[in-house]
């Protein structure tokens, strides 16, 4: 069965589900089977392990409900931990080149020790972290007896805990691969029949990654560097060199075609391009796989290569060649390194089969899973609607905070209809932002759905807002949100991650401006969804509007994070006060007290903020 529990900020949902998990485990007499809690953020996992569960344990001990403290284990995927072997290899490789001097200095400053090293302790860009973390092909590694991660895995098999805390990706990897006694690293999670999925609005995205495959253009390059001197004695140098050359050519041919197909993506959600998996692409992948096989036949076996991810890439290629009803897309990271990705088109069906239609009981919780009316869209997208109705329970718990007193809502009635290509529209957005930011004295996050509009409006406003620290968030600027949190009265021009899951309690964030209602932008994925409906009107009603409302709720939810927070929500979209969906937007925002002018905003802030706020 599945229980969907929407709990807004301030409701104490973490303690609520911990108590429920404890009671269920005891009532059902699950013995050694722990309650599993899976989240999407490292911060929440840390809070559960170091604060919430110890607090629950103290209360239960104080009332003599338990005789010994509750136990909890934090389980993270291997990609979060250092592989000393890969690290040493990469360090030697880049030490030869001056252009990597900053990376070398960062590594030296980290002062990495032997044993288990958690890479989450360090601020590393994803591509760098991927170079030195534990990878999938370490099973036969000769360094295992000395490996901190291997020892950690062995320890987990001997432990029995009341709770195990992990992330969505690792839980899904466990679901996908269990049981696999031949590779205990895949079984780092213990079996569990009671599972709590916090931050559940992000679970579907994690499932698309977990049940899909991907590999990037640098995997083959890394492999070639590792094997170029591993020629078998029986193979001529010329033959081996030609095989290596054919492999590099095959890799270049594939990713050159993919790079040509990559479209300039203006979406706030990331730089992705959905592509058609045609016969030409099939042939390129097949040629790449054949070229890898040829080199594998001609090279000497060497343990130094076991930590490389070429086997993972080959598995991904084999899946793409075999599966027909899958989506394929291209992703580019902050360094413009391309990855070819694929996942089942019917991800909801896959989730139902692998997750919900089992003997496991699930509690799903988040502050935003409904569209403000019901959970129909959420259940449909995640495949939960395929369960019998009696196996699905839902509940909504509203925030106890005093929004009427502590917040204001501003929806100006003089904004043009949204048109990202219009200079007049962008200028109107910029002018209104300047007014609002000056009325609130900064402390503002402006949420966009388009990177080009974000950049354009930033350029139009930066001179007028020069009294404030301006932070412009881009795909490559990973520190923008952290910099904003450290600032005093900054203005953050943001997209992507800032729409959800970012916690900025206190006066640092006192104003959230929604530049445009977050309707899903036109994309290949949306066109694919639209094809399932008999009319555009039905698609808009059942998909576009619910998705927009949920995303809007997530965006405005960044403002009030505790009971003393005060601030403003502003929506600069004409469709928020007129048109077919204005009523739904205003209904979602009804708990905010509405004002009519920037002068009203200025007066409210003078009433609720201290003098120090304006310094």
Coordinates of C-alpha atoms in Angstrom, one line a residue:
X1 CA 0.0 0.0 0.0
X2 CA 1.0 3.6 -0.6
X3 CA 0.3 6.5 1.7
X4 CA 0.7 10.0 0.1
X5 CA 1.1 12.7 2.8
X6 CA 1.5 16.3 1.8
X7 CA 2.8 18.2 4.8
X8 CA 3.7 21.9 4.4
X9 CA 6.6 23.6 6.2
X10 CA 6.4 23.8 10.0
X11 CA 4.2 20.7 10.4
X12 CA 7.0 18.5 11.9
X13 CA 6.7 15.9 9.2
X14 CA 10.1 14.3 9.9
X15 CA 9.2 13.4 13.5
X16 CA 5.7 12.4 12.4
X17 CA 6.9 9.8 10.0
X18 CA 9.7 8.6 12.3
X19 CA 7.1 7.9 15.0
X20 CA 4.8 6.2 12.4
X21 CA 7.8 4.1 11.2
X22 CA 8.7 3.1 14.8
X23 CA 5.2 2.1 15.7
X24 CA 4.7 0.1 12.4
X25 CA 8.0 -1.8 12.9
X26 CA 7.0 -2.7 16.4
X27 CA 3.4 -3.5 15.7
X28 CA 4.2 -5.7 12.6
X29 CA 7.1 -7.3 14.5
X30 CA 9.5 -6.8 11.6
X31 CA 12.5 -7.9 13.8
X32 CA 15.8 -7.2 12.1
X33 CA 14.3 -5.5 9.1
X34 CA 14.9 -1.7 9.4
X35 CA 12.6 1.1 8.5
X36 CA 14.1 2.7 5.4
X37 CA 14.0 6.5 4.8
X38 CA 15.1 7.8 1.4
X39 CA 15.4 11.5 0.6
X40 CA 16.9 13.5 -2.2
X41 CA 19.2 15.9 -0.1
X42 CA 22.3 15.2 1.9
X43 CA 21.3 17.9 4.4
X44 CA 18.1 16.1 5.3
X45 CA 19.8 12.8 5.6
X46 CA 22.4 14.3 8.0
X47 CA 19.6 16.0 10.0
X48 CA 17.7 12.7 10.4
X49 CA 20.8 10.7 11.5
X50 CA 22.4 13.3 13.8
X51 CA 19.3 15.1 15.2
X52 CA 15.8 13.8 14.5
X53 CA 16.3 10.0 15.2
X54 CA 18.5 10.7 18.3
X55 CA 15.7 13.1 19.6
X56 CA 13.0 10.4 19.1
X57 CA 15.2 7.9 20.9
X58 CA 15.7 10.2 23.9
X59 CA 11.9 10.7 24.2
X60 CA 11.1 7.0 23.9
X61 CA 13.8 6.2 26.5
X62 CA 12.5 8.9 28.9
X63 CA 9.0 7.4 28.8
X64 CA 10.4 3.8 29.2
X65 CA 8.9 2.8 25.8
X66 CA 12.2 1.3 24.7
X67 CA 15.0 -0.1 26.8
X68 CA 18.0 0.8 24.6
X69 CA 18.6 3.7 22.2
X70 CA 17.3 3.5 18.6
X71 CA 20.0 2.8 16.1
X72 CA 20.4 4.3 12.6
X73 CA 22.8 3.8 9.7
X74 CA 23.5 6.3 6.9
X75 CA 23.8 4.5 3.6
X76 CA 25.1 6.4 0.6
X77 CA 26.1 5.3 -2.8
X78 CA 29.7 4.5 -3.6
X79 CA 29.9 7.6 -5.8
X80 CA 29.9 9.6 -2.6
X81 CA 33.2 8.0 -1.4
X82 CA 36.8 8.3 -2.5
X83 CA 38.5 5.5 -4.4
X84 CA 42.2 5.9 -3.5
X85 CA 43.3 4.0 -6.5
X86 CA 41.4 6.2 -9.0
X87 CA 42.4 9.3 -7.1
X88 CA 46.2 8.4 -7.2
X89 CA 45.9 7.5 -10.9
X90 CA 44.1 10.8 -11.8
X91 CA 46.5 12.9 -9.7
X92 CA 49.5 11.5 -11.5
X93 CA 47.8 12.0 -14.8
X94 CA 47.0 15.7 -14.3
X95 CA 50.2 16.6 -12.4
X96 CA 52.0 16.6 -15.8
X97 CA 50.0 19.6 -17.0
X98 CA 50.1 23.2 -15.8
X99 CA 46.4 23.8 -16.7
X100 CA 45.4 21.5 -13.8
X101 CA 47.4 23.4 -11.2
X102 CA 44.2 24.7 -9.4
X103 CA 42.8 21.1 -9.3
X104 CA 46.1 19.9 -7.8
X105 CA 46.1 22.6 -5.2
X106 CA 42.5 21.7 -4.3
X107 CA 43.4 18.1 -3.9
X108 CA 46.5 19.0 -1.7
X109 CA 44.3 21.2 0.5
X110 CA 41.8 18.4 1.1
X111 CA 44.5 16.3 2.9
X112 CA 42.9 13.0 2.0
X113 CA 43.7 10.2 4.4
X114 CA 43.5 6.4 4.2
X115 CA 40.2 4.7 5.2
X116 CA 36.7 5.8 4.3
X117 CA 36.6 9.3 2.8
X118 CA 33.2 10.9 2.3
X119 CA 33.5 13.3 -0.7
X120 CA 30.5 15.2 0.3
X121 CA 32.7 16.9 2.9
X122 CA 34.4 18.8 0.1
X123 CA 33.1 21.3 -2.5
X124 CA 33.8 19.5 -5.7
X125 CA 32.2 20.0 -9.1
X126 CA 30.3 16.8 -10.2
X127 CA 32.7 16.0 -13.1
X128 CA 35.8 16.2 -10.8
X129 CA 34.1 14.1 -8.1
X130 CA 33.2 11.5 -10.8
X131 CA 36.9 11.2 -11.6
X132 CA 38.0 10.1 -8.1
X133 CA 34.9 8.4 -6.6
X134 CA 34.3 4.6 -6.3
X135 CA 32.9 3.3 -9.5
X136 CA 30.8 0.3 -10.6
X137 CA 33.7 -1.9 -11.7
X138 CA 35.6 -2.4 -8.5
X139 CA 34.5 -5.9 -7.6
X140 CA 37.7 -7.7 -8.6
X141 CA 40.0 -4.9 -7.5
X142 CA 43.2 -6.3 -5.7
X143 CA 43.1 -3.2 -3.4
X144 CA 39.9 -4.3 -1.7
X145 CA 41.6 -5.6 1.4
X146 CA 43.0 -2.1 2.0
X147 CA 40.0 -0.1 0.7
X148 CA 38.0 2.0 3.2
X149 CA 34.9 1.7 1.1
X150 CA 35.2 -2.1 0.9
X151 CA 35.6 -2.3 4.7
X152 CA 32.5 -0.1 5.1
X153 CA 30.5 -2.4 2.9
X154 CA 31.6 -5.5 4.9
X155 CA 30.6 -3.7 8.1
X156 CA 27.1 -3.0 6.8
X157 CA 26.4 -6.7 6.3
X158 CA 27.0 -7.4 10.0
X159 CA 24.9 -4.5 11.3
X160 CA 21.2 -4.5 12.3
X161 CA 19.6 -1.1 12.8
X162 CA 16.1 0.3 13.5
X163 CA 16.4 2.8 10.7
X164 CA 18.5 3.1 7.6
X165 CA 18.7 6.5 5.9
X166 CA 19.7 6.7 2.2
X167 CA 19.0 8.7 -0.9
X168 CA 16.5 8.1 -3.7
X169 CA 19.1 7.0 -6.2
X170 CA 20.6 4.4 -3.9
X171 CA 17.3 3.0 -2.9
X172 CA 16.2 2.7 -6.6
X173 CA 19.6 1.1 -7.4
X174 CA 18.8 -1.5 -4.7
X175 CA 15.3 -2.1 -6.1
X176 CA 16.8 -2.5 -9.6
X177 CA 19.6 -5.0 -8.7
X178 CA 18.5 -7.0 -5.6
X179 CA 19.3 -9.6 -4.7
X180 CA 22.9 -10.0 -5.8
X181 CA 24.9 -12.0 -3.2
X182 CA 27.9 -12.2 -5.6
X183 CA 28.4 -8.5 -5.3
X184 CA 27.7 -7.4 -1.8
X185 CA 28.4 -3.8 -2.7
X186 CA 25.0 -3.7 -4.4
X187 CA 23.4 -5.0 -1.2
X188 CA 24.6 -2.3 1.1
X189 CA 21.0 -1.6 1.9
X190 CA 19.3 -4.2 4.1
X191 CA 15.9 -5.6 3.1
X192 CA 13.0 -3.4 4.3
X193 CA 9.3 -3.7 4.2
X194 CA 8.5 -0.3 5.6
X195 CA 9.9 2.6 3.4
X196 CA 9.5 6.3 3.8
X197 CA 10.2 8.5 0.8
X198 CA 10.7 12.1 1.8
X199 CA 11.0 14.9 -0.8
X200 CA 8.8 12.5 -2.8
X201 CA 8.1 15.2 -5.5
X202 CA 11.7 14.4 -6.8
X203 CA 11.3 10.6 -6.8
X204 CA 10.2 10.2 -10.4
X205 CA 13.2 12.1 -11.7
X206 CA 15.5 9.8 -9.7
X207 CA 13.6 6.8 -11.1
X208 CA 14.2 7.9 -14.7
X209 CA 17.9 7.9 -14.0
X210 CA 17.9 4.7 -12.0
X211 CA 15.9 2.6 -14.5
X212 CA 17.7 4.2 -17.5
X213 CA 21.4 4.2 -18.7
X214 CA 23.9 6.8 -19.7
X215 CA 27.6 7.2 -20.6
X216 CA 29.7 10.3 -21.5
X217 CA 32.2 11.0 -24.2
X218 CA 35.2 11.0 -21.9
X219 CA 34.7 7.4 -20.7
X220 CA 36.4 5.9 -23.8
X221 CA 39.1 8.5 -23.7
X222 CA 40.0 7.5 -20.1
X223 CA 39.9 3.9 -21.1
X224 CA 42.3 4.4 -24.0
X225 CA 44.8 6.3 -21.8
X226 CA 44.7 3.3 -19.4
X227 CA 45.1 0.5 -22.0
X228 CA 47.3 2.1 -24.7
X229 CA 50.5 0.4 -23.2
X230 CA 48.7 -3.0 -22.4
X231 CA 49.3 -4.7 -25.8
X232 CA 49.5 -8.5 -25.7
X233 CA 52.9 -9.9 -26.6
X234 CA 51.4 -11.9 -29.4
X235 CA 49.9 -8.8 -31.0
X236 CA 51.9 -6.5 -33.2
X237 CA 52.3 -2.9 -32.2
X238 CA 50.8 -1.8 -35.6
X239 CA 47.7 -3.9 -35.1
X240 CA 47.1 -2.7 -31.6
X241 CA 47.7 0.9 -32.5
X242 CA 45.2 0.6 -35.4
X243 CA 42.6 -0.9 -33.0
X244 CA 43.1 2.0 -30.6
X245 CA 42.7 4.4 -33.4
X246 CA 39.5 2.8 -34.6
X247 CA 38.1 3.0 -31.1
X248 CA 38.9 6.7 -30.8
X249 CA 37.4 7.3 -34.3
X250 CA 34.2 5.4 -33.4
X251 CA 33.8 7.4 -30.2
X252 CA 34.4 10.7 -32.0
X253 CA 32.0 9.8 -34.7
X254 CA 29.2 9.1 -32.3
X255 CA 29.6 12.2 -30.1
X256 CA 30.2 14.5 -33.1
X257 CA 26.8 13.4 -34.4
X258 CA 25.3 14.0 -31.0
X259 CA 26.9 17.4 -30.7
X260 CA 25.4 18.4 -34.0
X261 CA 22.0 17.3 -32.8
X262 CA 22.2 19.2 -29.5
X263 CA 19.9 22.1 -29.5
X264 CA 20.3 25.4 -27.6
X265 CA 18.2 24.7 -24.6
X266 CA 16.7 27.7 -22.8
X267 CA 14.8 25.6 -20.2
X268 CA 15.4 26.2 -16.5
X269 CA 15.5 22.5 -15.8
X270 CA 18.8 21.8 -17.6
X271 CA 20.6 21.4 -20.9
X272 CA 18.9 18.4 -22.4
X273 CA 17.9 17.5 -25.9
X274 CA 15.5 14.6 -26.6
X275 CA 16.5 12.9 -29.9
X276 CA 15.2 10.3 -32.3
X277 CA 17.0 7.0 -32.0
X278 CA 17.3 6.3 -35.7
X279 CA 19.2 3.6 -37.7
X280 CA 22.2 5.8 -38.1
X281 CA 22.6 6.3 -34.4
X282 CA 22.1 2.5 -33.8
X283 CA 25.0 1.8 -36.3
X284 CA 27.3 4.3 -34.6
X285 CA 26.7 2.7 -31.2
X286 CA 27.2 -0.8 -32.6
X287 CA 30.5 0.3 -34.2
X288 CA 31.7 1.8 -30.9
X289 CA 30.8 -1.5 -29.0
X290 CA 32.7 -3.5 -31.7
X291 CA 35.7 -1.3 -31.4
X292 CA 35.8 -1.7 -27.6
X293 CA 35.5 -5.5 -28.0
X294 CA 38.4 -5.5 -30.4
X295 CA 40.7 -3.6 -28.0
X296 CA 39.6 -5.8 -25.2
X297 CA 40.7 -8.9 -27.2
X298 CA 44.1 -7.5 -28.0
X299 CA 45.1 -6.0 -24.6
X300 CA 46.7 -7.7 -21.6
X301 CA 44.5 -8.0 -18.5
X302 CA 45.5 -5.5 -15.9
X303 CA 44.1 -4.8 -12.5
X304 CA 44.7 -1.0 -13.0
X305 CA 41.8 -1.0 -15.5
X306 CA 39.3 -2.6 -13.2
X307 CA 38.3 0.7 -11.7
X308 CA 37.4 2.2 -15.0
X309 CA 33.8 2.4 -16.1
X310 CA 34.1 0.9 -19.6
X311 CA 32.0 -2.1 -18.5
X312 CA 29.3 0.3 -17.4
X313 CA 29.5 2.1 -20.7
X314 CA 29.2 -1.2 -22.6
X315 CA 26.2 -2.2 -20.5
X316 CA 24.6 1.1 -21.4
X317 CA 25.3 0.6 -25.1
X318 CA 23.9 -2.9 -25.1
X319 CA 20.7 -1.7 -23.4
X320 CA 20.3 1.1 -25.9
X321 CA 20.8 -1.3 -28.8
X322 CA 18.3 -3.8 -27.4
X323 CA 15.5 -1.7 -26.0
X324 CA 13.0 -0.2 -28.4
X325 CA 10.4 1.7 -26.4
X326 CA 12.8 4.1 -24.7
X327 CA 13.4 7.8 -24.7
X328 CA 16.9 8.9 -25.7
X329 CA 18.4 12.3 -25.0
X330 CA 21.7 14.3 -24.8
X331 CA 22.9 16.1 -21.7
X332 CA 25.8 18.6 -21.5
X333 CA 27.5 19.3 -18.2
X334 CA 29.0 22.6 -17.0
X335 CA 32.2 21.8 -19.1
X336 CA 30.1 20.9 -22.2
X337 CA 30.9 17.2 -21.9
X338 CA 28.1 15.3 -23.6
X339 CA 26.3 12.3 -22.2
X340 CA 24.0 10.0 -24.1
X341 CA 21.1 8.9 -21.9
X342 CA 18.1 6.7 -22.2
X343 CA 15.2 5.5 -20.0
X344 CA 11.8 3.8 -20.5
X345 CA 9.1 5.9 -22.1
X346 CA 6.6 4.4 -19.8
X347 CA 8.5 5.2 -16.6
X348 CA 5.2 5.3 -14.6
X349 CA 4.6 1.7 -15.7
X350 CA 8.1 0.7 -14.7
X351 CA 7.7 2.3 -11.3
X352 CA 4.4 0.5 -10.7
X353 CA 5.9 -2.9 -11.5
X354 CA 9.2 -2.5 -9.6
X355 CA 8.2 -0.4 -6.6
X356 CA 4.5 0.0 -5.8
X357 CA 3.1 -3.4 -6.8
X358 CA 5.2 -5.3 -4.2
X359 CA 4.8 -6.4 -0.6
X360 CA 6.5 -3.2 0.7
X361 CA 4.5 -0.5 2.4
X362 CA 5.4 3.1 1.4
X363 CA 4.9 6.5 3.0
X364 CA 5.5 9.3 0.5
X365 CA 5.8 12.8 1.9
X366 CA 6.7 16.3 0.7
X367 CA 5.4 19.9 0.9
X368 CA 4.2 19.9 -2.7
X369 CA 2.7 16.8 -4.3
X370 CA -0.8 18.0 -5.1
X371 CA -1.9 20.8 -7.5
X372 CA -3.7 22.4 -4.6
X373 CA -6.9 20.3 -5.3
X374 CA -6.0 16.7 -5.5
X375 CA -3.1 14.2 -6.1
X376 CA -4.4 12.9 -9.4
X377 CA -1.5 14.3 -11.5
X378 CA 1.2 13.1 -9.0
X379 CA -0.3 9.6 -8.9
X380 CA -0.5 9.4 -12.7
X381 CA 3.1 10.6 -13.2
X382 CA 4.5 8.1 -10.7
X383 CA 2.4 5.1 -11.7
X384 CA 0.6 5.0 -8.3
X385 CA -2.8 5.3 -10.0
X386 CA -2.4 1.8 -11.3
X387 CA -2.9 0.4 -7.8
X388 CA -6.4 -0.5 -6.5
X389 CA -8.0 2.6 -4.9
X390 CA -8.2 0.8 -1.4
X391 CA -4.3 0.5 -1.4
X392 CA -3.8 4.3 -1.7
X393 CA -4.3 6.8 1.1
X394 CA -3.8 10.5 0.9
X395 CA -3.7 13.4 3.4
X396 CA -2.8 17.1 3.4
X397 CA -1.5 19.0 6.5
X398 CA -1.3 22.8 6.0
X399 CA 1.4 24.9 7.5
X400 CA 0.6 26.3 11.0
X401 CA 2.4 29.6 10.2
X402 CA 0.5 32.9 10.2
X403 CA 0.8 33.7 6.5
X404 CA -2.0 36.4 6.7
X405 CA 0.0 38.4 9.1
X406 CA 3.6 37.6 8.0
X407 CA 3.3 37.8 4.2
X408 CA 2.1 39.9 1.4
X409 CA 1.2 39.0 -2.2
X410 CA 1.7 41.4 -5.1
X411 CA 0.2 40.6 -8.5
X412 CA 0.6 43.8 -10.6
X413 CA -2.2 44.4 -13.1
X414 CA -0.2 46.3 -15.7
X415 CA 2.1 43.5 -17.0
X416 CA 2.1 42.5 -20.7
X417 CA 1.3 38.9 -21.7
X418 CA 4.5 36.7 -21.4
X419 CA 6.5 36.6 -24.6
X420 CA 10.2 35.6 -24.1
X421 CA 11.1 36.9 -27.5
X422 CA 9.7 40.4 -26.9
X423 CA 12.1 43.2 -25.8
X424 CA 9.1 45.1 -24.5
X425 CA 8.1 42.2 -22.3
X426 CA 11.6 41.8 -20.9
X427 CA 11.8 45.5 -20.2
X428 CA 8.5 45.5 -18.3
X429 CA 9.7 42.6 -16.2
X430 CA 13.0 44.5 -15.5
X431 CA 11.3 47.7 -14.5
X432 CA 8.9 46.0 -12.1
X433 CA 11.8 44.0 -10.5
X434 CA 13.6 47.3 -9.9
X435 CA 10.6 48.7 -8.1
X436 CA 10.0 45.7 -5.9
X437 CA 13.7 45.2 -5.0
X438 CA 14.0 48.8 -3.9
X439 CA 10.8 48.5 -1.9
X440 CA 12.1 45.4 0.0
X441 CA 15.7 46.6 0.2
X442 CA 17.1 43.6 -1.6
X443 CA 16.9 40.2 0.2
X444 CA 15.3 38.9 -3.0
X445 CA 15.3 35.8 -5.2
X446 CA 13.8 36.2 -8.7
X447 CA 12.8 32.9 -10.2
X448 CA 12.8 32.5 -14.0
X449 CA 11.9 29.6 -16.3
X450 CA 14.3 30.8 -19.1
X451 CA 18.0 31.3 -18.9
X452 CA 18.0 33.8 -21.8
X453 CA 15.3 35.9 -20.1
X454 CA 17.2 35.7 -16.8
X455 CA 20.4 37.0 -18.4
X456 CA 18.6 39.7 -20.3
X457 CA 16.7 41.0 -17.3
X458 CA 19.9 40.9 -15.2
X459 CA 21.7 43.1 -17.8
X460 CA 18.7 45.5 -17.8
X461 CA 18.6 45.9 -14.0
X462 CA 22.2 45.7 -12.8
X463 CA 22.9 49.4 -13.1
X464 CA 19.7 50.5 -11.3
X465 CA 20.3 47.9 -8.6
X466 CA 24.0 48.6 -8.1
X467 CA 23.5 49.3 -4.4
X468 CA 22.8 45.6 -3.8
X469 CA 25.0 42.5 -4.3
X470 CA 23.7 40.9 -7.5
X471 CA 24.2 37.2 -8.1
X472 CA 23.4 35.8 -11.5
X473 CA 22.8 32.0 -11.5
X474 CA 23.8 30.1 -14.6
X475 CA 24.3 26.4 -15.3
X476 CA 28.0 26.6 -14.6
X477 CA 27.7 28.9 -11.5
X478 CA 27.2 26.1 -8.9
X479 CA 27.9 28.4 -5.9
X480 CA 25.2 31.0 -6.6
X481 CA 22.7 29.7 -4.0
X482 CA 25.5 29.3 -1.4
X483 CA 26.7 32.8 -2.1
X484 CA 23.2 34.2 -1.7
X485 CA 22.8 32.5 1.6
X486 CA 26.0 34.1 2.9
X487 CA 25.0 37.6 1.7
X488 CA 23.3 40.4 3.7
X489 CA 20.8 41.9 1.2
X490 CA 21.6 40.4 -2.1
X491 CA 19.4 39.9 -5.2
X492 CA 19.6 36.4 -6.8
X493 CA 18.6 36.0 -10.4
X494 CA 17.8 32.3 -10.3
X495 CA 16.4 29.3 -12.1
X496 CA 16.7 25.5 -11.9
X497 CA 17.4 24.3 -8.3
X498 CA 16.2 27.5 -6.6
X499 CA 12.6 26.6 -7.5
X500 CA 12.5 23.8 -5.0
X501 CA 14.2 22.3 -2.0
X502 CA 16.3 25.4 -1.0
X503 CA 16.0 26.5 2.6
X504 CA 16.8 30.1 3.3
X505 CA 15.3 30.8 6.7
X506 CA 15.5 34.3 8.2
X507 CA 15.7 37.7 6.7
X508 CA 18.2 36.8 4.1
X509 CA 15.4 35.8 1.7
X510 CA 12.4 38.1 2.3
X511 CA 11.1 38.5 -1.2
X512 CA 10.4 35.9 -3.9
X513 CA 9.5 37.2 -7.3
X514 CA 8.1 34.8 -9.9
X515 CA 9.0 36.3 -13.3
X516 CA 6.7 34.0 -15.2
X517 CA 4.2 31.3 -14.2
X518 CA 6.2 28.0 -14.6
X519 CA 4.1 26.4 -17.3
X520 CA 6.1 23.6 -18.9
X521 CA 7.9 25.1 -21.9
X522 CA 7.5 23.5 -25.3
X523 CA 9.9 20.5 -25.6
X524 CA 10.1 17.1 -27.3
X525 CA 9.1 15.6 -23.9
X526 CA 6.0 17.7 -23.7
X527 CA 5.1 17.0 -27.3
X528 CA 5.3 13.3 -26.5
X529 CA 3.0 13.7 -23.5
X530 CA 0.6 15.8 -25.6
X531 CA 0.2 13.0 -28.2
X532 CA -1.5 10.9 -25.5
X533 CA -4.5 13.2 -25.3
X534 CA -7.3 13.7 -27.7
X535 CA -7.0 17.5 -27.7
X536 CA -4.6 20.3 -26.7
X537 CA -7.3 21.6 -24.3
X538 CA -7.3 18.2 -22.5
X539 CA -3.5 18.1 -22.4
X540 CA -3.4 21.6 -20.9
X541 CA -6.0 20.7 -18.2
X542 CA -4.6 17.4 -17.2
X543 CA -0.8 18.0 -17.6
X544 CA 0.3 21.6 -18.2
X545 CA -1.8 23.3 -15.5
X546 CA -1.2 20.8 -12.7
X547 CA 2.5 20.8 -13.4
X548 CA 2.5 24.6 -13.4
X549 CA 0.6 24.8 -10.1
X550 CA 2.9 22.3 -8.4
X551 CA 6.0 24.1 -9.5
X552 CA 4.5 27.5 -8.5
X553 CA 3.8 26.1 -5.0
X554 CA 7.4 24.9 -4.8
X555 CA 8.7 28.3 -5.9
X556 CA 6.7 30.5 -3.4
X557 CA 7.5 27.9 -0.7
X558 CA 11.1 29.2 -0.6
X559 CA 9.9 32.3 1.3
X560 CA 8.5 31.2 4.7
X561 CA 10.7 28.5 6.3
X562 CA 10.0 29.1 10.0
X563 CA 7.3 30.8 12.2
X564 CA 9.1 34.1 12.5
X565 CA 9.9 34.6 8.8
X566 CA 8.2 37.6 7.0
X567 CA 8.2 38.6 3.4
X568 CA 6.7 39.1 0.0
X569 CA 5.6 37.0 -2.9
X570 CA 5.3 38.8 -6.3
X571 CA 4.0 37.2 -9.5
X572 CA 4.8 39.2 -12.6
X573 CA 2.6 37.3 -15.1
X574 CA -0.6 38.7 -16.5
X575 CA -2.1 35.2 -16.5
X576 CA -2.1 35.3 -12.7
X577 CA -4.8 38.0 -12.6
X578 CA -6.7 37.4 -15.8
X579 CA -7.4 34.4 -18.1
X580 CA -8.5 30.8 -17.8
X581 CA -6.2 29.8 -15.0
X582 CA -6.1 33.0 -12.9
X583 CA -8.6 31.6 -10.4
X584 CA -6.5 28.5 -9.8
X585 CA -3.3 30.6 -9.3
X586 CA -5.0 32.9 -6.9
X587 CA -6.6 30.0 -5.0
X588 CA -3.2 28.5 -4.4
X589 CA -1.9 31.9 -3.1
X590 CA -5.0 32.7 -1.1
X591 CA -3.2 32.4 2.3
X592 CA -1.0 35.4 1.4
X593 CA -2.5 38.9 2.1
X594 CA -2.6 40.7 -1.2
X595 CA -1.4 44.3 -1.7
X596 CA -1.9 46.7 -4.6
X597 CA 1.3 48.7 -4.9
X598 CA 5.0 48.8 -4.2
X599 CA 4.2 51.6 -1.6
X600 CA 2.1 49.0 0.3
X601 CA 5.1 46.6 0.1
X602 CA 7.4 49.3 1.5
X603 CA 5.1 50.0 4.4
X604 CA 4.7 46.3 5.2
X605 CA 8.4 45.8 5.4
X606 CA 8.9 48.9 7.6
X607 CA 6.3 47.4 10.0
X608 CA 7.7 43.9 10.2
X609 CA 11.4 44.3 9.8
X610 CA 13.9 45.7 12.3
X611 CA 16.1 48.7 11.6
X612 CA 19.1 46.4 11.1
X613 CA 17.3 44.9 8.1
X614 CA 17.6 48.2 6.2
X615 CA 21.2 49.0 7.1

